[in-house]
C-alpha positions as a printed NumPy array, in Angstrom:
array([[ -5.603,  19.753, -11.13 ],
       [ -2.094,  19.587, -11.477],
       [ -0.704,  17.9  , -14.786],
       [ -0.051,  14.442, -13.466],
       [ -3.534,  14.548, -11.81 ],
       [ -4.635,  15.114, -15.256],
       [ -2.48 ,  12.835, -17.211],
       [ -3.555,   9.84 , -14.64 ],
       [ -7.145,  10.594, -15.099],
       [ -7.023,  10.724, -19.188],
       [ -4.988,   7.403, -18.329],
       [ -7.51 ,   5.581, -16.819],
       [-10.691,   7.11 , -18.525],
       [ -8.8  ,   5.798, -21.928],
       [ -8.073,   2.282, -19.948],
       [-11.869,   1.872, -19.023],
       [-13.13 ,   2.943, -22.485],
       [-10.792,   0.175, -24.446],
       [-10.304,  -3.074, -21.996],
       [-13.583,  -4.993, -21.132],
       [-15.124,  -4.833, -17.504],
       [-12.502,  -6.941, -15.794],
       [ -9.466,  -5.94 , -17.26 ],
       [-10.033,  -2.695, -17.206],
       [ -9.888,  -2.607, -13.398],
       [ -8.144,  -5.59 , -12.991],
       [ -4.701,  -7.04 , -13.89 ],
       [ -3.868,  -6.375, -17.392],
       [ -1.672,  -8.93 , -17.708],
       [ -3.959, -11.434, -17.197],
       [ -6.335, -12.921, -19.67 ],
       [-10.428, -13.15 , -18.624],
       [-10.667, -16.283, -16.982],
       [ -7.58 , -15.304, -14.414],
       [ -8.902, -12.029, -13.823],
       [-12.513, -13.976, -12.877],
       [-10.342, -15.501, -10.273],
       [ -8.862, -12.616,  -9.692],
       [-12.112, -10.63 ,  -8.89 ],
       [-13.51 , -13.591,  -7.158],
       [-10.932, -14.226,  -4.79 ],
       [-10.658, -10.823,  -3.839],
       [-14.573, -10.143,  -3.37 ],
       [-14.299, -13.278,  -0.824],
       [-11.888, -12.305,   0.932],
       [-13.661,  -8.689,   1.316],
       [-16.889, -10.305,   2.296],
       [-14.793, -12.424,   5.296],
       [-13.318,  -8.93 ,   6.772],
       [-16.77 ,  -7.342,   6.328],
       [-18.494, -10.329,   7.958],
       [-22.36 , -11.468,   7.804],
       [-23.803,  -9.08 ,  10.271],
       [-26.33 ,  -6.818,   7.368],
       [-29.805,  -7.732,   7.237],
       [-32.744,  -5.871,   5.413],
       [-33.511,  -4.445,   8.601],
       [-29.934,  -3.148,   9.956],
       [-28.069,  -2.894,   6.379],
       [-24.065,  -2.024,   6.418],
       [-23.416,   1.206,   4.802],
       [-20.743,   0.33 ,   2.756],
       [-18.978,   3.157,   0.176],
       [-16.497,   1.958,  -2.666],
       [-13.837,   4.771,  -3.177],
       [-12.148,   4.476,  -6.589],
       [-14.752,   1.702,  -7.525],
       [-14.439,   1.612, -11.022],
       [-16.637,  -0.181, -12.953],
       [-18.756,  -1.086, -10.121],
       [-17.732,  -5.114, -10.165],
       [-17.287,  -4.762,  -5.825],
       [-20.095,  -2.513,  -5.404],
       [-22.737,  -4.763,  -6.772],
       [-21.213,  -7.747,  -5.496],
       [-21.672,  -6.386,  -1.984],
       [-24.883,  -5.071,  -2.725],
       [-26.149,  -8.115,  -3.575],
       [-24.994,  -9.327,  -0.39 ],
       [-27.56 ,  -7.205,   1.589],
       [-25.139,  -3.705,   1.843],
       [-25.951,  -0.427,   1.279],
       [-23.073,   0.555,  -1.217],
       [-22.369,   4.098,  -2.004],
       [-19.69 ,   4.649,  -4.496],
       [-17.347,   6.817,  -6.666],
       [-14.488,   7.166,  -9.018],
       [-12.822,   9.611, -11.495],
       [-13.023,   8.513, -14.349],
       [-16.507,   9.419, -16.18 ],
       [-16.255,   6.448, -18.312],
       [-15.888,   3.957, -15.378],
       [-19.236,   5.199, -13.718],
       [-21.084,   5.723, -16.82 ],
       [-20.472,   2.072, -17.502],
       [-20.822,   0.881, -13.896],
       [-24.253,   2.914, -13.967],
       [-25.252,   1.083, -17.198],
       [-25.548,  -1.955, -15.192],
       [-27.385,  -1.208, -12.766],
       [-27.773,  -3.534,  -9.414],
       [-28.298,  -0.891,  -6.331],
       [-25.097,   0.908,  -5.95 ],
       [-25.421,   4.734,  -5.951],
       [-22.482,   6.076,  -8.053],
       [-20.527,   9.359,  -8.297],
       [-18.006,  11.332, -10.255],
       [-15.511,  12.409,  -8.09 ],
       [-11.713,  11.86 ,  -6.788],
       [-10.166,  11.037,  -3.478],
       [ -9.903,  13.964,  -1.842],
       [-13.032,  15.431,  -2.721],
       [-15.593,  12.884,  -2.146],
       [-18.403,  14.308,   0.671],
       [-20.972,  12.519,   2.522],
       [-23.749,  13.61 ,   5.205],
       [-23.336,  10.253,   6.8  ],
       [-20.484,   8.318,   8.266],
       [-20.068,   4.523,   6.687],
       [-19.538,   1.333,   8.33 ],
       [-17.131,   0.56 ,   5.946],
       [-14.494,   2.523,   3.674],
       [-12.951,   0.527,   0.697],
       [-10.288,   1.661,  -1.515],
       [ -9.54 ,  -1.493,  -3.397],
       [ -5.997,  -1.258,  -5.711],
       [ -6.115,   2.306,  -5.821],
       [ -3.715,   4.242,  -3.766],
       [ -0.778,   2.377,  -5.012],
       [ -1.601,   4.392,  -8.043],
       [ -1.492,   7.77 ,  -6.411],
       [  2.061,   8.939,  -7.126],
       [  2.165,  12.472,  -5.086],
       [  2.688,  11.563,  -1.799],
       [  0.678,  15.184,  -0.722],
       [ -2.345,  13.743,  -2.914],
       [ -2.055,  10.238,  -1.645],
       [ -2.241,  11.746,   2.372],
       [ -4.795,  14.076,   1.455],
       [ -6.968,  11.019,   0.094],
       [ -5.739,   8.797,   2.931],
       [ -7.491,  11.688,   5.419],
       [-10.337,  12.139,   3.522],
       [-11.593,   8.294,   3.375],
       [-10.879,   7.843,   6.931],
       [-13.077,  10.709,   8.284],
       [-15.672,   8.917,   6.65 ],
       [-15.357,   5.862,   8.965],
       [-17.886,   5.803,  11.936],
       [-16.586,   4.839,  15.654],
       [-15.864,   0.967,  15.26 ],
       [-15.91 ,   1.034,  11.656],
       [-13.345,  -0.349,   9.319],
       [-11.393,   1.541,   6.772],
       [ -9.776,  -1.817,   3.925],
       [ -7.303,  -0.519,   1.693],
       [ -5.348,  -2.253,  -0.513],
       [ -1.437,  -2.319,  -0.864],
       [  1.505,  -4.229,   0.065],
       [  2.627,  -5.091,   3.406],
       [  5.923,  -4.119,   2.975],
       [  8.963,  -1.76 ,   4.838],
       [ 10.108,  -0.069,   1.369],
       [  8.725,   2.838,  -1.052],
       [  8.581,   0.213,  -4.831],
       [  7.922,   1.876,  -7.65 ],
       [  6.976,  -0.428, -10.799],
       [  6.152,   0.816, -13.813],
       [  5.142,   4.256, -14.612],
       [  1.382,   4.096, -12.532],
       [  2.42 ,   1.733,  -9.355],
       [  4.238,   3.136,  -6.144],
       [  4.037,   0.977,  -3.027],
       [  4.135,   2.475,   0.171],
       [  5.269,   1.06 ,   3.937],
       [  2.789,  -0.377,   6.081],
       [  4.309,   2.236,   8.276],
       [  3.715,   5.084,   6.12 ],
       [ -0.223,   4.459,   5.802],
       [ -0.306,   3.699,   9.5  ],
       [  1.469,   7.323,  10.412],
       [ -1.294,   9.006,   8.408],
       [ -4.265,   7.349,   9.51 ],
       [ -3.595,   6.006,  13.095],
       [ -3.75 ,  10.228,  14.675],
       [ -6.825,  10.189,  13.599],
       [ -8.35 ,   7.533,  15.543],
       [ -8.027,   4.647,  13.334],
       [ -5.844,   1.741,  14.543],
       [ -4.393,  -0.864,  12.031],
       [ -5.762,  -4.483,  12.796],
       [ -5.165,  -6.465,  10.294],
       [ -3.738,  -7.216,   6.815],
       [ -4.686,  -9.999,   4.841],
       [ -2.522, -10.906,   1.728],
       [ -4.678, -11.958,  -1.56 ],
       [ -2.883, -14.947,  -2.028],
       [ -3.273, -14.991,  -5.5  ],
       [ -0.117, -16.176,  -7.687],
       [  2.689, -13.586,  -7.435],
       [  0.929, -11.029,  -6.147],
       [  2.484,  -9.619,  -2.986],
       [ -0.677,  -6.661,  -2.175],
       [ -3.449,  -7.289,   0.432],
       [ -5.794,  -5.66 ,   2.761],
       [ -5.053,  -3.349,   5.138],
       [ -8.054,  -3.155,   8.036],
       [ -7.59 ,  -0.117,   9.798],
       [-10.672,  -0.107,  12.498],
       [-11.873,   3.851,  14.261],
       [-11.52 ,   3.276,  18.18 ],
       [-12.217,   7.25 ,  18.652]])
């Protein structure tokens, strides 16, 4: 593991240990009510993007990549989906497992996760713009794309921008064109951008659909 990845993992493990269940993976500049709204709004948008086709007889198989303490994973499980979830932070996964709620959790990184089956939906919410190394970022995208079944969707979050924009020590927003360059040759087509629409936040959901 590179020094940068080691520092990043240490940062997130400490943040998940020291901050509450929402602020640790949410917006550290918001109070708890603000983060409650932020999480609820994003979960509602996700459910709109995923749709309501799940049923006990034919649940959608969902992967939450970089799940943190499992807020979205548990929410999607409550809505009838079968959810696998992973995070590189052992602290986050320990707390997620303690909450229960149905998802199957594992500790691993974006480039390392493997599955014996493909998923209907692969999510990666507010994670990729924290991956500062371009090679690691591209490898993560390739791995996540490989986990999406034909006609399935990869839903990831970043700004819809034409320029690289760094904010602070742990945020690098990349152009939409960079995501398309890395993903579309793998058989996924960019089909939608849905902004959060939350206060000043410019991030939103990029939806890629596997067509081949």
